[in-house]
CSV table of C-alpha atoms in Angstrom, one decimal:
chain,number,residue,atom,x,y,z
A,29,MET,CA,-28.4,8.6,-13.6
A,30,LYS,CA,-29.7,5.7,-12.0
A,31,PRO,CA,-27.6,3.5,-9.3
A,32,LYS,CA,-27.4,0.4,-11.6
A,33,GLN,CA,-26.3,2.5,-14.4
A,34,LEU,CA,-23.4,4.0,-12.0
A,35,HIS,CA,-22.0,0.8,-11.3
A,36,LYS,CA,-21.3,0.1,-15.1
A,37,LEU,CA,-19.1,3.1,-14.9
A,38,SER,CA,-15.3,2.7,-14.8
A,39,ASP,CA,-13.2,4.2,-11.5
A,40,GLU,CA,-12.2,7.2,-13.1
A,41,GLU,CA,-15.5,8.1,-14.8
A,42,ILE,CA,-17.3,7.6,-11.5
A,43,THR,CA,-14.7,10.0,-9.4
A,44,ALA,CA,-15.9,12.7,-12.5
A,45,PHE,CA,-19.3,12.0,-11.6
A,46,ILE,CA,-18.8,12.7,-8.1
A,47,VAL,CA,-16.8,15.7,-9.0
A,48,LYS,CA,-19.0,17.3,-11.8
A,49,HIS,CA,-22.2,16.5,-9.9
A,50,LYS,CA,-21.0,17.3,-6.5
A,51,ASP,CA,-23.1,13.8,-5.7
A,52,SER,CA,-21.0,11.6,-2.6
A,53,ARG,CA,-24.0,9.1,-2.9
A,54,PRO,CA,-21.6,7.7,-5.8
A,55,PHE,CA,-18.7,7.1,-3.7
A,56,ARG,CA,-20.3,4.7,-2.0
A,57,ILE,CA,-19.2,2.2,-5.4
A,58,LEU,CA,-16.0,3.1,-4.8
A,59,TYR,CA,-15.7,2.0,-1.4
A,60,GLU,CA,-17.5,-1.2,-2.3
A,61,ARG,CA,-14.8,-1.5,-4.7
A,62,TYR,CA,-11.7,-0.9,-2.4
A,63,ALA,CA,-12.8,-1.4,1.1
A,64,ASN,CA,-11.3,-4.8,1.3
A,65,LYS,CA,-8.2,-4.3,-0.2
A,66,VAL,CA,-7.3,-0.8,1.4
A,67,TYR,CA,-7.9,-2.7,5.0
A,68,ALA,CA,-5.7,-5.8,4.4
A,69,LYS,CA,-2.8,-3.2,3.1
A,70,CYS,CA,-3.6,-1.7,6.2
A,71,LEU,CA,-3.5,-4.9,8.0
A,72,SER,CA,-0.2,-5.7,6.1
A,73,PHE,CA,1.3,-2.5,8.2
A,74,THR,CA,-0.2,-2.7,11.2
A,75,LYS,CA,-1.2,-6.0,12.2
A,76,SER,CA,-3.8,-4.9,14.4
A,77,GLN,CA,-7.9,-5.3,13.0
A,78,ALA,CA,-9.3,-2.4,15.1
A,79,GLU,CA,-5.8,-0.1,13.8
A,80,ALA,CA,-6.1,-1.3,10.2
A,81,GLU,CA,-10.3,-0.6,9.7
A,82,ASP,CA,-9.3,3.1,11.2
A,83,LEU,CA,-6.4,3.7,9.0
A,84,ALA,CA,-8.7,2.0,6.5
A,85,HIS,CA,-12.1,4.5,7.2
A,86,ASP,CA,-9.1,7.4,7.8
A,87,ILE,CA,-7.8,6.6,4.2
A,88,PHE,CA,-11.7,6.6,2.6
A,89,LEU,CA,-12.3,10.1,3.9
A,90,LYS,CA,-9.1,11.4,2.7
A,91,VAL,CA,-9.6,10.1,-0.6
A,92,TYR,CA,-12.9,11.7,-0.3
A,93,LEU,CA,-11.8,15.1,0.6
A,94,LYS,CA,-9.2,15.2,-2.1
A,95,LEU,CA,-11.4,13.3,-4.9
A,96,ARG,CA,-10.8,17.1,-6.9
A,97,THR,CA,-7.6,16.8,-7.0
A,98,PHE,CA,-7.4,13.2,-9.0
A,99,LYS,CA,-5.8,13.2,-12.4
A,100,ALA,CA,-7.6,10.8,-14.6
A,101,SER,CA,-3.7,10.4,-16.6
A,102,ALA,CA,-3.7,7.4,-13.6
A,103,ARG,CA,-5.9,4.6,-13.0
A,104,PHE,CA,-8.2,5.7,-9.9
A,105,SER,CA,-6.5,2.6,-8.1
A,106,THR,CA,-3.3,3.3,-8.1
A,107,TRP,CA,-3.9,6.6,-6.9
A,108,LEU,CA,-5.6,5.0,-4.0
A,109,TYR,CA,-3.1,2.9,-3.3
A,110,SER,CA,-0.6,5.6,-3.2
A,111,ILE,CA,-2.5,7.1,-0.8
A,112,THR,CA,-3.2,4.0,1.3
A,113,TYR,CA,0.9,3.9,1.4
A,114,HIS,CA,1.7,6.9,2.5
A,115,TYR,CA,-0.8,7.1,4.5
A,116,CYS,CA,0.2,3.9,6.0
A,117,VAL,CA,4.0,5.0,6.5
A,118,ASP,CA,3.4,7.7,8.4
A,119,PHE,CA,1.5,5.8,10.4
A,120,VAL,CA,4.5,3.1,10.8
A,121,ASN,CA,6.7,6.4,11.3
A,122,LYS,CA,4.6,8.0,14.5
A,123,VAL,CA,4.1,4.6,15.8
A,124,ARG,CA,7.8,4.2,15.6
A,125,ARG,CA,9.1,7.4,17.1
A,126,ASP,CA,6.4,7.1,19.9
A,127,LYS,CA,8.0,3.4,20.5
A,128,ALA,CA,4.3,3.2,22.1
A,129,HIS,CA,3.4,-0.3,19.7
A,130,HIS,CA,7.2,-1.2,18.2
A,131,GLU,CA,5.7,-4.5,17.4
A,132,ALA,CA,2.3,-3.5,15.7
A,133,TYR,CA,3.4,-3.6,12.0
A,134,VAL,CA,4.7,-7.2,10.6
A,135,SER,CA,4.2,-8.9,7.6
A,136,GLU,CA,5.5,-11.7,5.5
A,137,ILE,CA,7.1,-11.3,1.8
A,138,ASN,CA,5.5,-13.9,-0.1
A,139,ALA,CA,7.7,-14.1,-4.1
A,140,TYR,CA,10.2,-13.4,-5.1
A,141,GLU,CA,12.7,-11.8,-7.9
A,142,GLU,CA,15.5,-13.3,-10.5
A,143,ASP,CA,18.8,-12.3,-8.8
A,144,THR,CA,21.5,-13.5,-6.4
A,145,HIS,CA,20.0,-12.6,-3.3
A,146,GLU,CA,16.6,-14.6,-4.4
A,147,GLU,CA,17.6,-17.8,-3.1
A,148,GLU,CA,19.1,-16.8,0.0
A,149,ILE,CA,16.0,-15.2,0.7
A,150,LEU,CA,13.4,-17.8,-0.1
A,151,GLN,CA,15.7,-20.0,2.1
A,152,ILE,CA,14.7,-17.7,5.6
A,153,GLN,CA,12.0,-19.3,7.7
A,154,ILE,CA,9.2,-16.9,7.8
A,155,GLU,CA,9.3,-16.3,11.4
A,156,LYS,CA,12.6,-15.2,11.1
A,157,LEU,CA,11.9,-13.5,8.1
A,158,LYS,CA,9.1,-11.5,10.8
A,159,GLN,CA,11.6,-10.7,12.6
A,160,ILE,CA,13.9,-9.2,10.1
A,161,LEU,CA,11.2,-7.6,8.7
A,162,GLU,CA,10.6,-5.5,11.9
A,163,GLN,CA,14.1,-4.2,12.1
A,164,ILE,CA,14.2,-2.7,8.2
A,165,LYS,CA,12.9,0.8,7.5
A,166,PRO,CA,9.1,1.2,6.9
A,167,GLU,CA,9.9,2.6,3.6
A,168,ASP,CA,12.3,-0.6,2.8
A,169,LYS,CA,9.4,-2.8,4.4
A,170,ALA,CA,6.9,-1.0,2.1
A,171,LEU,CA,8.9,-1.4,-1.2
A,172,LEU,CA,9.6,-5.2,-0.5
A,173,LEU,CA,5.9,-5.5,0.1
A,174,MET,CA,4.7,-4.1,-3.3
A,175,LYS,CA,7.3,-5.6,-5.3
A,176,TYR,CA,6.6,-9.1,-3.6
A,177,GLN,CA,3.5,-9.4,-1.7
A,178,ASP,CA,1.5,-7.1,-4.0
A,179,ASP,CA,2.9,-7.7,-7.5
A,180,LEU,CA,3.2,-4.9,-8.7
A,181,PRO,CA,4.9,-3.9,-11.1
A,182,ILE,CA,8.3,-1.3,-11.0
A,183,LYS,CA,6.3,1.4,-13.0
A,184,ASP,CA,3.4,1.4,-10.3
A,185,ILE,CA,6.4,1.4,-7.5
A,186,MET,CA,7.3,4.5,-9.2
A,187,VAL,CA,4.1,6.5,-9.3
A,188,ILE,CA,3.1,5.7,-5.7
A,189,THR,CA,6.3,6.3,-3.9
A,190,ALA,CA,7.2,9.2,-6.6
A,191,LEU,CA,10.7,7.7,-7.3
A,192,SER,CA,12.6,7.2,-10.7
A,193,GLU,CA,12.8,3.6,-11.8
A,194,SER,CA,16.9,3.4,-10.8
A,195,ALA,CA,15.6,4.7,-7.5
A,196,VAL,CA,13.0,1.7,-6.9
A,197,LYS,CA,15.3,-0.7,-8.3
A,198,MET,CA,18.9,0.5,-6.3
A,199,ARG,CA,16.5,0.5,-2.7
A,200,LEU,CA,15.2,-2.7,-3.7
A,201,LYS,CA,18.4,-4.1,-4.0
A,202,ARG,CA,19.1,-2.3,-1.0
A,203,ALA,CA,16.5,-3.5,1.1
A,204,LYS,CA,17.0,-7.1,-0.4
A,205,ALA,CA,21.0,-6.9,0.7
A,206,LYS,CA,19.6,-5.5,4.6
A,207,ILE,CA,17.9,-8.8,4.7
A,208,ILE,CA,20.3,-10.7,4.1
A,209,GLU,CA,22.3,-9.4,6.4
A,210,LEU,CA,20.1,-9.7,9.1
A,211,SER,CA,19.6,-13.0,8.0
A,212,ARG,CA,23.1,-14.0,8.9
A,213,SER,CA,23.4,-12.3,12.4
């Protein structure tokens, strides 16, 4: 297949082509489509351009090595986001355990949801919110970022985190409550 034809294929068709033909060259197309998004997600966890670049490269290497395990029943972008999310959470947990880069993973929440905590969350100043986000668990922070910053639907969050719908909703509710509690102290 010619390179121009490959560019017209869907992500799922490209992954099937790579696996079937054992040809790594079309992986460049997937990389070009998603490199900026993966890098941005990594940057939201690390706040360091160098670390975000390293993580993004590691993630794409991992994705390429696991390409055979991709199930076309899900979208490639959801599968890639799941790997990115788990890799970044693992990185953040390691940083926390090592305490070497404690403040390396700050980001913002830029959206809202209709519930009782919504107005209070929106009233917290951005700087205070950044400080509060540093104090909550990385898993809770990641859920909040997926929901509010990345505007992912609950169904996609369920796939990425391997949690049930009720578990995702409960964890989001608890994380928002923790933010409210910390904002009042």
